[in-house]
Coordinates of C-alpha atoms in Angstrom, one line a residue:
M1 CA -50.8 -64.4 -26.8
S2 CA -52.8 -66.4 -29.4
F3 CA -53.0 -66.0 -33.6
Q4 CA -57.0 -65.9 -34.4
T5 CA -58.9 -66.6 -37.4
P6 CA -59.1 -63.5 -39.8
I7 CA -61.8 -61.4 -40.4
T8 CA -63.3 -59.5 -43.5
I9 CA -63.3 -55.2 -43.1
A10 CA -66.7 -55.0 -43.1
S11 CA -66.1 -57.5 -40.3
A12 CA -64.1 -55.4 -38.7
L13 CA -66.2 -52.3 -38.6
E14 CA -68.8 -53.8 -37.4
R15 CA -67.2 -54.4 -33.7
I16 CA -66.2 -51.4 -34.0
H17 CA -68.8 -49.8 -34.2
R18 CA -70.7 -52.1 -31.6
R19 CA -68.1 -50.8 -29.3
E20 CA -66.7 -54.6 -29.4
Y21 CA -63.4 -52.8 -31.1
V22 CA -61.9 -50.3 -29.3
L23 CA -58.3 -48.2 -28.1
P24 CA -56.7 -47.9 -25.1
A25 CA -56.1 -45.2 -23.7
I26 CA -52.3 -45.8 -24.2
Q27 CA -52.3 -45.7 -28.1
R28 CA -52.0 -41.9 -29.7
E29 CA -54.0 -39.8 -31.8
F30 CA -54.8 -40.7 -35.3
V31 CA -51.8 -39.0 -37.4
W32 CA -52.4 -40.3 -40.8
S33 CA -52.8 -38.8 -43.7
R34 CA -55.2 -38.7 -46.5
D35 CA -52.3 -39.9 -49.5
K36 CA -51.7 -42.7 -47.0
I37 CA -55.2 -43.7 -46.3
T38 CA -55.9 -43.8 -50.3
R39 CA -52.3 -46.1 -50.7
L40 CA -53.5 -48.4 -47.9
F41 CA -57.1 -48.8 -50.0
D42 CA -54.9 -49.1 -52.8
S43 CA -53.0 -51.7 -51.6
L44 CA -56.0 -53.5 -50.1
M45 CA -56.9 -53.8 -54.1
R46 CA -54.2 -55.3 -54.9
G47 CA -54.2 -57.7 -52.2
Y48 CA -50.7 -56.8 -51.0
P49 CA -50.5 -57.4 -46.9
I50 CA -50.9 -55.1 -44.5
G51 CA -49.6 -56.5 -41.6
S52 CA -51.0 -58.3 -38.7
F53 CA -53.2 -56.0 -36.0
L54 CA -52.6 -56.8 -32.0
M55 CA -55.4 -56.9 -30.0
W56 CA -55.4 -57.2 -26.1
Q57 CA -58.8 -59.0 -24.7
V58 CA -60.3 -57.4 -21.4
H59 CA -62.1 -59.4 -19.5
E60 CA -66.0 -58.7 -18.3
G61 CA -65.9 -57.0 -14.7
N62 CA -62.3 -55.7 -16.3
D63 CA -63.1 -52.8 -18.5
G64 CA -64.2 -50.7 -15.6
R65 CA -60.6 -50.3 -14.7
F66 CA -59.3 -48.7 -17.8
T67 CA -59.8 -46.1 -20.1
F68 CA -60.4 -46.4 -24.1
Y69 CA -61.4 -44.7 -26.9
D70 CA -63.5 -44.0 -29.6
F71 CA -62.3 -44.7 -33.2
M72 CA -62.3 -41.1 -35.0
R73 CA -64.7 -41.3 -38.0
D74 CA -65.1 -37.7 -39.1
Y75 CA -62.4 -36.6 -38.9
H76 CA -61.8 -32.5 -38.6
E77 CA -57.7 -31.0 -38.9
R78 CA -59.6 -27.8 -36.8
D79 CA -62.6 -29.4 -34.2
N80 CA -62.5 -32.9 -34.5
A81 CA -58.7 -34.4 -33.9
H82 CA -58.7 -35.9 -30.9
C83 CA -60.5 -39.5 -30.1
A84 CA -63.8 -39.6 -27.5
P85 CA -63.9 -41.4 -24.9
T86 CA -66.2 -43.6 -25.0
G87 CA -67.8 -43.5 -21.2
P88 CA -68.8 -46.5 -19.2
L89 CA -69.1 -49.8 -21.3
G90 CA -71.1 -51.5 -19.1
H91 CA -70.3 -55.2 -17.9
R92 CA -69.1 -57.0 -20.6
S93 CA -66.2 -58.5 -22.6
I94 CA -64.2 -56.0 -25.0
T95 CA -60.8 -55.9 -27.3
A96 CA -58.6 -53.2 -27.5
I97 CA -56.8 -52.5 -30.6
L98 CA -52.7 -52.3 -29.2
D99 CA -51.2 -52.4 -32.9
G100 CA -53.5 -51.5 -35.6
Q101 CA -55.2 -47.9 -34.7
Q102 CA -53.9 -45.9 -37.9
R103 CA -54.9 -48.7 -40.2
L104 CA -58.1 -49.5 -38.5
T105 CA -59.2 -45.4 -38.1
A106 CA -58.1 -45.0 -42.1
L107 CA -60.9 -47.9 -42.5
N108 CA -63.6 -46.8 -40.4
I109 CA -63.3 -43.0 -41.8
G110 CA -62.7 -44.2 -46.1
L111 CA -65.4 -46.6 -45.1
C112 CA -67.8 -45.3 -43.3
G113 CA -67.0 -41.2 -42.5
S114 CA -64.9 -38.5 -43.9
F115 CA -61.9 -36.2 -43.9
T116 CA -61.5 -32.1 -43.3
G117 CA -58.5 -30.6 -43.6
K118 CA -57.4 -26.9 -44.2
L119 CA -57.2 -25.6 -47.8
P120 CA -53.8 -24.3 -48.5
R121 CA -53.2 -20.8 -47.9
M122 CA -56.2 -19.6 -45.7
W123 CA -56.7 -18.4 -42.7
A124 CA -56.9 -21.2 -39.9
N125 CA -60.3 -19.5 -38.8
N126 CA -62.1 -19.3 -41.7
P127 CA -64.6 -21.6 -42.0
L128 CA -64.6 -21.6 -45.7
A129 CA -60.7 -23.8 -45.0
Y130 CA -62.3 -26.9 -44.2
P131 CA -64.1 -28.9 -46.4
K132 CA -65.4 -32.2 -46.0
K133 CA -64.3 -34.8 -48.1
V134 CA -65.3 -38.4 -48.0
L135 CA -63.1 -41.0 -50.2
Y136 CA -63.9 -42.0 -53.9
L137 CA -63.0 -44.8 -56.2
N138 CA -62.4 -43.9 -60.1
L139 CA -64.5 -47.2 -61.4
L140 CA -63.1 -46.0 -65.1
H141 CA -59.4 -45.9 -64.0
R142 CA -56.9 -49.2 -63.0
G143 CA -53.3 -48.9 -63.8
Q144 CA -49.6 -48.2 -63.0
D145 CA -49.2 -44.4 -62.2
D146 CA -45.9 -44.4 -62.2
D147 CA -45.8 -41.3 -60.7
L148 CA -47.7 -41.9 -57.6
G149 CA -46.9 -45.7 -57.6
V150 CA -50.8 -46.5 -57.3
E151 CA -53.1 -48.4 -59.7
Y152 CA -56.4 -47.8 -58.1
D153 CA -57.8 -44.1 -58.5
F154 CA -58.8 -43.5 -54.7
R155 CA -59.3 -39.6 -54.0
F156 CA -60.8 -37.3 -51.2
L157 CA -63.2 -35.3 -52.6
T158 CA -66.0 -33.1 -52.0
P159 CA -69.6 -33.5 -53.7
A160 CA -69.2 -31.3 -56.2
E161 CA -65.5 -32.3 -57.0
A162 CA -66.9 -35.8 -57.7
E163 CA -70.1 -34.8 -60.1
S164 CA -67.8 -32.4 -62.1
G165 CA -65.0 -34.9 -62.6
N166 CA -67.7 -37.0 -63.7
E167 CA -69.2 -34.4 -65.7
D168 CA -66.1 -34.7 -68.1
G169 CA -66.4 -37.9 -69.0
D170 CA -63.1 -38.7 -68.1
A171 CA -63.6 -40.6 -64.9
H172 CA -66.1 -42.0 -62.9
W173 CA -66.0 -41.2 -58.8
Y174 CA -68.0 -44.1 -56.8
R175 CA -68.4 -42.9 -52.9
V176 CA -66.8 -46.1 -51.4
Q177 CA -68.8 -46.0 -48.4
D178 CA -71.6 -47.0 -50.6
V179 CA -70.1 -50.2 -51.4
R180 CA -71.3 -50.9 -47.5
E181 CA -74.9 -51.8 -48.7
L182 CA -73.8 -54.2 -51.4
R183 CA -74.0 -57.5 -50.5
S184 CA -74.3 -59.6 -53.4
T185 CA -74.0 -59.7 -57.2
G186 CA -77.4 -58.2 -58.2
D187 CA -77.1 -55.3 -55.7
M188 CA -73.7 -54.4 -57.6
I189 CA -75.6 -55.1 -61.1
R190 CA -77.7 -52.6 -59.8
E191 CA -75.4 -50.3 -58.2
L192 CA -73.3 -50.0 -62.1
Q193 CA -76.6 -49.4 -63.6
R194 CA -77.7 -46.4 -60.8
H195 CA -74.0 -44.9 -62.3
G196 CA -74.1 -46.1 -65.8
V197 CA -71.0 -48.0 -66.5
V198 CA -73.1 -51.5 -66.4
G199 CA -71.8 -51.6 -70.1
D200 CA -68.1 -50.8 -69.1
E201 CA -65.6 -54.3 -68.4
V202 CA -63.2 -52.1 -66.3
A203 CA -66.0 -50.3 -64.3
G204 CA -67.5 -54.1 -63.0
D205 CA -63.8 -55.5 -62.0
V206 CA -63.7 -52.2 -60.1
L207 CA -66.2 -52.2 -58.3
T208 CA -66.2 -56.1 -58.0
R209 CA -62.9 -56.5 -56.1
L210 CA -63.3 -53.0 -53.5
H211 CA -66.7 -55.5 -52.6
D212 CA -64.4 -58.6 -52.5
V213 CA -62.0 -56.1 -50.2
V214 CA -64.6 -55.6 -48.4
H215 CA -66.9 -58.4 -47.7
V216 CA -65.2 -61.4 -48.6
T217 CA -61.5 -61.6 -48.2
P218 CA -60.6 -62.3 -44.6
T219 CA -58.2 -59.8 -44.9
V220 CA -57.5 -58.2 -41.0
N221 CA -54.9 -61.0 -40.1
F222 CA -54.6 -60.1 -35.7
F223 CA -52.7 -61.6 -32.3
L224 CA -54.5 -62.0 -29.9
E225 CA -53.7 -61.1 -25.6
E226 CA -55.3 -62.1 -23.0
A227 CA -53.5 -60.3 -20.1
Q228 CA -54.8 -58.4 -17.7
E229 CA -52.3 -57.1 -15.6
L230 CA -51.4 -53.7 -17.1
E231 CA -48.1 -53.5 -16.5
K232 CA -48.0 -56.4 -18.7
V233 CA -50.0 -55.5 -21.1
L234 CA -47.9 -51.8 -21.6
N235 CA -44.9 -53.3 -21.9
I236 CA -46.1 -55.7 -25.0
F237 CA -47.3 -52.3 -26.2
I238 CA -43.4 -50.4 -25.7
R239 CA -42.2 -52.9 -27.3
V240 CA -44.4 -53.2 -30.6
N241 CA -44.9 -49.6 -31.3
S242 CA -41.2 -47.9 -30.0
G243 CA -39.5 -49.3 -33.4
G244 CA -41.6 -47.7 -35.4
A245 CA -40.8 -44.2 -37.1
V246 CA -44.0 -42.7 -36.7
L247 CA -44.6 -43.1 -33.2
S248 CA -42.5 -40.9 -31.1
Y249 CA -41.3 -41.5 -27.8
S250 CA -43.5 -38.5 -26.2
D251 CA -46.7 -40.7 -27.8
L252 CA -46.0 -43.7 -25.5
L253 CA -44.5 -42.2 -22.7
L254 CA -47.9 -39.8 -23.2
S255 CA -49.4 -43.3 -23.0
V256 CA -47.7 -44.1 -19.6
A257 CA -49.2 -41.2 -18.6
T258 CA -52.4 -41.8 -19.1
S259 CA -52.6 -45.1 -17.9
Q260 CA -50.7 -43.9 -13.9
W261 CA -53.4 -40.7 -13.7
V262 CA -56.1 -41.7 -11.3
E263 CA -57.6 -37.9 -10.8
R264 CA -57.3 -36.8 -14.9
D265 CA -57.5 -38.0 -17.7
A266 CA -53.6 -37.0 -19.2
R267 CA -54.4 -37.8 -22.8
E268 CA -57.2 -34.9 -22.4
T269 CA -55.9 -32.7 -20.3
I270 CA -52.4 -32.6 -22.7
H271 CA -54.2 -31.9 -25.4
R272 CA -56.5 -29.8 -24.4
L273 CA -54.1 -28.0 -22.5
V274 CA -51.7 -27.8 -26.1
D275 CA -54.8 -26.6 -28.1
E276 CA -55.8 -23.7 -25.7
L277 CA -51.7 -22.6 -25.9
N278 CA -51.3 -22.9 -29.7
G279 CA -54.8 -20.4 -29.7
V280 CA -52.7 -17.3 -27.4
A281 CA -52.7 -14.2 -29.9
Q282 CA -52.0 -15.3 -33.2
G283 CA -51.4 -18.7 -32.6
F284 CA -48.3 -21.4 -31.7
A285 CA -46.8 -24.6 -32.5
F286 CA -46.1 -26.2 -29.7
S287 CA -46.6 -29.4 -28.7
K288 CA -47.0 -32.5 -26.9
D289 CA -43.6 -33.3 -26.6
L290 CA -42.8 -29.4 -24.6
V291 CA -45.1 -30.4 -22.2
L292 CA -43.9 -33.8 -21.4
K293 CA -40.7 -32.3 -20.5
T294 CA -41.7 -29.3 -19.4
G295 CA -43.2 -31.4 -17.5
L296 CA -39.4 -33.3 -16.3
V297 CA -38.1 -29.8 -15.9
L298 CA -40.3 -28.5 -13.8
L299 CA -40.3 -31.5 -11.9
G300 CA -36.5 -31.4 -11.4
K301 CA -35.4 -34.7 -13.2
G302 CA -32.2 -34.9 -13.4
D303 CA -32.8 -37.2 -16.4
I304 CA -34.7 -34.9 -19.0
R305 CA -34.4 -37.5 -22.0
F306 CA -37.5 -38.8 -23.4
K307 CA -36.7 -42.4 -22.2
V308 CA -39.6 -44.8 -20.8
D309 CA -37.2 -45.3 -18.1
N310 CA -37.6 -41.7 -16.4
F311 CA -41.7 -42.1 -16.9
D312 CA -41.9 -44.4 -14.1
R313 CA -44.9 -45.0 -11.8
A314 CA -43.4 -42.4 -9.4
T315 CA -42.5 -39.8 -12.0
M316 CA -46.6 -39.7 -12.9
T317 CA -47.8 -39.2 -10.2
D318 CA -45.7 -36.4 -9.9
L319 CA -46.4 -35.7 -12.8
E320 CA -50.6 -35.2 -11.7
K321 CA -49.6 -34.0 -8.1
H322 CA -48.1 -30.4 -9.7
W323 CA -50.0 -30.7 -13.4
A324 CA -51.6 -27.2 -11.7
D325 CA -48.5 -25.0 -11.2
I326 CA -46.8 -27.3 -14.7
E327 CA -50.0 -25.4 -16.5
G328 CA -50.1 -22.2 -15.0
A329 CA -46.2 -22.1 -15.5
L330 CA -47.2 -22.8 -19.5
R331 CA -49.8 -20.7 -19.5
L332 CA -48.2 -17.6 -18.2
G333 CA -44.5 -18.2 -20.4
V334 CA -47.1 -18.5 -23.3
A335 CA -49.2 -15.0 -23.3
L336 CA -45.3 -13.4 -22.2
L337 CA -43.8 -14.8 -25.2
A338 CA -47.6 -13.3 -26.9
D339 CA -47.1 -9.7 -25.5
F340 CA -43.4 -9.8 -26.1
G341 CA -44.8 -10.1 -30.5
F342 CA -43.7 -14.1 -31.4
S343 CA -46.5 -16.8 -33.0
S344 CA -45.8 -19.9 -34.4
V345 CA -43.8 -16.8 -37.8
T346 CA -41.5 -15.9 -35.2
L347 CA -40.1 -18.2 -32.8
T348 CA -37.8 -20.1 -34.3
A349 CA -37.4 -22.3 -31.3
N350 CA -39.8 -23.4 -29.3
S351 CA -37.9 -24.7 -26.3
V352 CA -37.1 -21.3 -25.2
L353 CA -40.2 -21.3 -23.7
I354 CA -39.1 -24.4 -21.4
P355 CA -36.5 -22.7 -18.8
L356 CA -39.1 -19.1 -19.1
A357 CA -42.1 -21.6 -17.3
Y358 CA -39.3 -23.3 -15.1
Y359 CA -38.2 -19.3 -14.2
L360 CA -42.3 -18.0 -13.5
N361 CA -43.0 -21.6 -11.2
R362 CA -39.2 -21.1 -9.4
R363 CA -40.7 -17.7 -7.8
G364 CA -44.5 -18.1 -7.9
L365 CA -45.2 -15.3 -10.4
K366 CA -48.8 -14.8 -12.1
D367 CA -50.5 -13.2 -14.3
S368 CA -50.3 -10.2 -12.4
Y369 CA -46.2 -10.1 -13.9
R370 CA -47.0 -9.4 -17.6
T371 CA -48.7 -6.1 -16.4
S372 CA -47.3 -5.1 -12.9
D373 CA -44.5 -1.8 -13.1
A374 CA -42.8 -3.8 -10.2
Y375 CA -41.5 -6.0 -13.0
R376 CA -41.0 -4.0 -15.2
D377 CA -37.0 -4.3 -16.1
D378 CA -38.1 -8.3 -14.7
R379 CA -39.3 -8.6 -18.4
A380 CA -37.8 -6.2 -19.9
A381 CA -34.2 -8.6 -19.0
I382 CA -36.6 -11.9 -20.2
R383 CA -37.5 -9.9 -23.6
R384 CA -33.2 -9.3 -24.2
W385 CA -32.5 -12.3 -23.3
L386 CA -35.0 -14.6 -25.9
Q387 CA -34.5 -12.2 -29.0
R388 CA -30.8 -12.5 -28.2
S389 CA -30.4 -16.4 -28.2
L390 CA -33.6 -16.3 -30.9
M391 CA -31.6 -14.2 -32.7
K392 CA -27.9 -16.4 -32.9
S393 CA -28.3 -19.6 -34.5
G394 CA -27.0 -23.4 -33.7
V395 CA -28.6 -22.3 -29.6
W396 CA -31.1 -24.3 -29.2
G397 CA -30.6 -27.0 -31.9
S398 CA -28.2 -29.7 -30.3
G399 CA -27.3 -30.7 -26.9
L400 CA -31.2 -29.1 -25.9
D401 CA -31.3 -31.6 -22.8
R402 CA -27.6 -30.3 -21.1
L403 CA -28.5 -26.8 -22.6
L404 CA -32.3 -26.6 -20.2
T405 CA -30.4 -28.7 -17.3
G406 CA -27.5 -25.9 -17.5
L407 CA -30.1 -23.1 -17.1
R408 CA -32.7 -24.9 -14.5
A409 CA -29.8 -25.1 -12.5
V410 CA -28.4 -21.2 -12.8
L411 CA -32.2 -20.4 -12.4
Q412 CA -32.7 -22.5 -9.7
K413 CA -29.2 -21.0 -7.4
E414 CA -29.9 -17.4 -9.1
G415 CA -33.5 -17.1 -10.0
A416 CA -34.7 -16.6 -7.0
Q417 CA -35.1 -12.3 -7.1
G418 CA -34.9 -11.7 -11.1
W419 CA -33.7 -13.4 -14.6
P420 CA -30.0 -13.5 -14.1
T421 CA -29.2 -12.5 -18.0
E422 CA -25.8 -12.2 -16.3
A423 CA -25.1 -16.2 -15.0
I424 CA -27.5 -17.5 -17.7
E425 CA -25.0 -16.1 -20.6
R426 CA -22.1 -17.2 -18.6
E427 CA -23.5 -20.9 -18.7
M428 CA -24.8 -20.7 -22.2
A429 CA -21.0 -19.8 -23.0
R430 CA -19.4 -22.7 -20.7
Q431 CA -21.7 -25.5 -23.1
G432 CA -21.0 -23.9 -26.1
K433 CA -23.5 -21.5 -26.9
S434 CA -22.3 -17.7 -26.4
L435 CA -24.4 -15.4 -26.9
R436 CA -21.7 -13.2 -28.5
F437 CA -22.2 -12.2 -31.6
E438 CA -19.2 -12.0 -34.1
P439 CA -18.8 -9.2 -36.7
T440 CA -19.9 -11.2 -39.4
E441 CA -22.9 -13.2 -38.2
I442 CA -24.2 -8.8 -37.4
E443 CA -23.7 -9.1 -40.5
D444 CA -26.3 -11.8 -41.8
L445 CA -28.2 -10.4 -39.4
L446 CA -28.1 -8.2 -41.5
D447 CA -28.3 -9.6 -44.7
L448 CA -31.7 -11.3 -43.6
K449 CA -34.7 -12.0 -45.9
Y450 CA -37.9 -11.3 -45.8
G451 CA -39.7 -14.4 -43.9
S452 CA -36.8 -15.1 -41.7
K453 CA -37.7 -15.8 -38.0
R454 CA -35.2 -14.4 -36.7
L455 CA -36.0 -11.2 -38.8
F456 CA -38.6 -10.5 -35.7
P457 CA -36.5 -10.3 -32.6
M458 CA -33.2 -8.4 -34.3
L459 CA -36.2 -5.8 -35.7
A460 CA -37.9 -5.6 -32.5
M461 CA -34.8 -5.1 -30.2
L462 CA -33.6 -2.6 -32.6
Y463 CA -37.4 -0.5 -32.8
P464 CA -38.9 -1.4 -29.8
G465 CA -41.6 1.4 -30.6
V466 CA -43.4 -1.1 -31.9
D467 CA -47.0 -2.6 -29.5
T468 CA -46.0 -5.9 -30.4
R469 CA -49.3 -6.7 -28.0
D470 CA -51.5 -5.9 -31.3
Q471 CA -51.0 -7.1 -34.9
F472 CA -48.0 -5.6 -36.5
H473 CA -46.7 -6.6 -40.2
E474 CA -43.3 -6.3 -41.1
D475 CA -43.3 -4.3 -44.1
H476 CA -41.4 -3.1 -46.6
I477 CA -40.4 0.6 -46.4
F478 CA -40.4 0.7 -50.6
P479 CA -43.2 -1.3 -52.0
R480 CA -41.9 -4.8 -52.9
S481 CA -44.2 -4.4 -55.9
T482 CA -42.6 -1.4 -56.9
L483 CA -39.0 -2.4 -56.6
R484 CA -39.8 -6.1 -58.4
A485 CA -41.5 -3.9 -61.6
R486 CA -38.3 -3.3 -63.6
A487 CA -40.6 -1.1 -66.4
K488 CA -41.3 0.8 -63.0
L489 CA -37.3 1.3 -62.1
R490 CA -36.3 2.4 -66.0
A491 CA -39.0 5.1 -65.8
A492 CA -37.3 6.8 -62.2
G493 CA -33.9 6.9 -64.5
L494 CA -32.3 4.2 -62.8
P495 CA -29.6 2.3 -64.4
E496 CA -30.2 -1.5 -65.6
D497 CA -27.3 -2.8 -63.9
A498 CA -28.7 -1.8 -60.5
L499 CA -32.4 -3.4 -61.1
P500 CA -30.9 -6.7 -59.9
L501 CA -29.4 -5.6 -57.1
I502 CA -32.7 -3.6 -56.6
E503 CA -34.6 -6.6 -56.6
D504 CA -32.7 -8.5 -54.2
Y505 CA -32.6 -5.5 -51.8
A506 CA -36.2 -5.0 -51.7
D507 CA -36.6 -8.2 -49.2
R508 CA -33.8 -7.5 -47.3
A509 CA -33.4 -5.9 -43.6
A510 CA -33.2 -2.8 -44.2
N511 CA -36.2 -2.2 -46.4
L512 CA -38.0 -3.6 -43.2
Q513 CA -39.5 -2.6 -40.8
L514 CA -42.5 -3.6 -37.7
L515 CA -45.9 -2.2 -38.5
R516 CA -48.8 -2.5 -37.3
G517 CA -51.2 -4.2 -39.4
P518 CA -54.0 -2.0 -39.7
E519 CA -51.6 1.0 -40.6
N520 CA -49.4 -1.9 -43.0
I521 CA -52.6 -2.4 -44.8
S522 CA -53.8 1.1 -45.2
K523 CA -50.3 1.8 -46.9
Q524 CA -50.2 -0.8 -49.7
A525 CA -47.8 0.6 -52.5
T526 CA -48.0 3.8 -51.7
L527 CA -43.5 5.2 -51.2
P528 CA -42.6 5.9 -48.5
A529 CA -41.9 9.0 -48.7
A530 CA -46.1 9.8 -49.4
W531 CA -47.2 7.7 -46.8
L532 CA -45.3 9.7 -44.6
E533 CA -46.9 12.8 -45.2
K534 CA -49.9 10.8 -44.9
H535 CA -49.8 9.4 -42.0
F536 CA -47.7 12.5 -39.6
E537 CA -49.1 15.5 -38.9
S538 CA -46.5 17.6 -38.5
A539 CA -42.8 17.8 -39.3
V540 CA -42.1 17.0 -36.0
T541 CA -43.5 13.4 -35.9
R542 CA -42.3 12.7 -39.1
E543 CA -38.4 13.3 -38.3
S544 CA -38.8 12.1 -34.9
W545 CA -39.7 8.4 -36.4
L546 CA -37.1 8.4 -39.2
R547 CA -34.3 9.6 -36.8
D548 CA -36.1 6.0 -34.0
Y549 CA -36.7 4.1 -37.8
D550 CA -33.2 4.7 -39.0
A551 CA -34.9 6.2 -42.1
T552 CA -32.6 9.6 -42.2
G553 CA -32.1 11.0 -45.5
L554 CA -35.4 8.4 -46.8
P555 CA -35.7 9.9 -50.5
E556 CA -39.2 11.2 -52.5
G557 CA -38.9 8.7 -54.7
L558 CA -37.5 5.9 -56.2
N559 CA -34.4 7.2 -57.6
G560 CA -32.0 7.1 -53.8
F561 CA -33.1 4.3 -53.2
L562 CA -30.2 2.4 -53.3
E563 CA -28.3 5.0 -51.8
F564 CA -31.0 5.0 -49.1
Y565 CA -30.7 0.9 -48.3
E566 CA -26.6 1.9 -47.8
A567 CA -27.2 4.7 -45.6
R568 CA -29.7 2.5 -43.2
R569 CA -28.2 -0.6 -43.5
A570 CA -24.6 1.2 -41.7
R571 CA -27.1 2.6 -39.6
M572 CA -28.3 -0.5 -38.1
R573 CA -25.5 -2.7 -38.0
Q574 CA -23.9 0.6 -35.5
R575 CA -27.0 -0.2 -33.0
L576 CA -26.5 -3.8 -33.6
T577 CA -22.9 -3.8 -32.7
R578 CA -23.8 -1.8 -30.0
L579 CA -26.4 -3.8 -29.0
L580 CA -24.8 -7.3 -29.1
G581 CA -21.1 -7.2 -30.0
A582 CA -19.6 -6.6 -26.3
S583 CA -20.9 -9.6 -25.1
Q584 CA -22.6 -10.0 -21.6
T585 CA -21.0 -12.7 -20.6
E586 CA -17.1 -13.2 -18.8
A587 CA -14.5 -14.4 -20.8
V588 CA -15.0 -19.0 -20.2
D589 CA -12.0 -19.7 -19.7
A590 CA -11.2 -23.6 -20.9
T591 CA -11.1 -25.4 -17.6
D592 CA -14.4 -24.8 -17.3
A593 CA -15.5 -27.0 -20.7
P594 CA -18.8 -29.0 -19.6
Q595 CA -17.9 -32.4 -18.2
A596 CA -20.1 -35.8 -19.2
V597 CA -22.3 -37.0 -16.4
P598 CA -23.1 -40.3 -16.1
D599 CA -26.9 -41.1 -17.2
D600 CA -27.8 -42.5 -14.0
E601 CA -26.8 -39.6 -11.4
P602 CA -28.5 -36.2 -10.7
D603 CA -27.6 -33.5 -11.5
P604 CA -26.8 -31.1 -8.3
G605 CA -28.9 -28.7 -7.3
N606 CA -31.9 -29.5 -9.4
E607 CA -35.0 -29.1 -6.3
G608 CA -38.0 -29.8 -8.4
L609 CA -41.7 -27.9 -7.9

């Protein structure tokens, strides 16, 4: 490995565009935010060092042995978040980036491309939620910003935003990528004239500094590794990158898989699966970490921790060999979670998918499992267990690997014919994760507020009449807007000292229900008695609904809200106590406490695929 003569940013970008610089498959995805990109450019403008780069020289004739990717240029959070494979590069020498991908990609986006992120508070499927933005520099600003800690004002803007800012007069936004065409002093003077700021000293200094950073200063310092052995290069990559906070072990492990799979491109395959899983029904938020962890569990590995040693060549070979089964189990598991009404909004712990996928794979179940009457009771048992485990605090937190290993052993031993709820809950209790609910925990559940992820599994367990395969909402029985309108409460004759309590109760569980989306939209801010009168044709169906949802005694107006709330909360307590209060597990003797298992000793009885 040797230190090379530094080059300019412009030269580095030219080599990227000529595909002389590429990304090896062992590299992770681009993960920087817009803010991090703008801070990189500010550092460059201020003359701060941005660190050395590590590059790998792949000799002519060896490029066909490896998979390479292009640098990201036009990032789109939804439509273009993954780097594309380069395809055949011809028989020529190329340079692969081992350390510095994020910085070089940030420069490529800022100086040559765009960054398209989703606007907050807009639906992901709304095309207007993704405005395309490019990097601009305010030529009229130079000075320390104490709040942001920057000296130069770089921002990602749409052309319309830049033009609007220029019209205000306080800023002049210069499109940063235009500096690539400036080669001489004359070019810069003409550029300042074109922008109408030729006489402004600050603008001249800022543009000159930007030109020098890109075209003049040899900023890209790098070491070059020329070894052609993949094992050595992989070890260098892991040593260099494993100390960084941003790069997770799953990134490294995916890199190992990518370099060792033969029939599939692991990176593309796993990223595509994650995207497809997250697009099911109302959407989820699974990660490649979960997919890789599921692979270790389904393969029967004794140690399922994220360690490089656990992803050796034999494991990677097994993972590729059994990938179709692993992928199928994950797809079916996510479809079941969606059938049960879970989504990224309501699923409190993504890790519940792992034992579910193991069970489905263990029994060789297919998509018909979701609807077949033969499996109705089995599905119900899984659903109840999921609800209980997701309502209980602390189950899916610390000690996750030990819990997953224990659940796998139980499912392997007792899950051949059906979901073994009692055995599973005994194992969970043995590990200190009992699903017994104490009275204080039931009270905590009853006081959950609107927006809590634990609220959905509780309401779904209490009131299973809503078909969760449809789109549904967590609906306020008495409209929140009405209960927070003090003028309306006073007009209804409610005492002043009760108003803060009513506002607090508005968002708590006893004022909430699950309701199909279209019904909730049509209900809007209608008081519940009036909505029931309109929604149900007969008194019989209205009374049936009231009984099913613990809503008997519903008042006509606001005056009886507090009494109704307390009565419904008491009925919900009784129902929850019946469903949760008596544990389905037997008491666990203290001698059954979990014993330490040496890291190098596989757990007994864990057979793989």
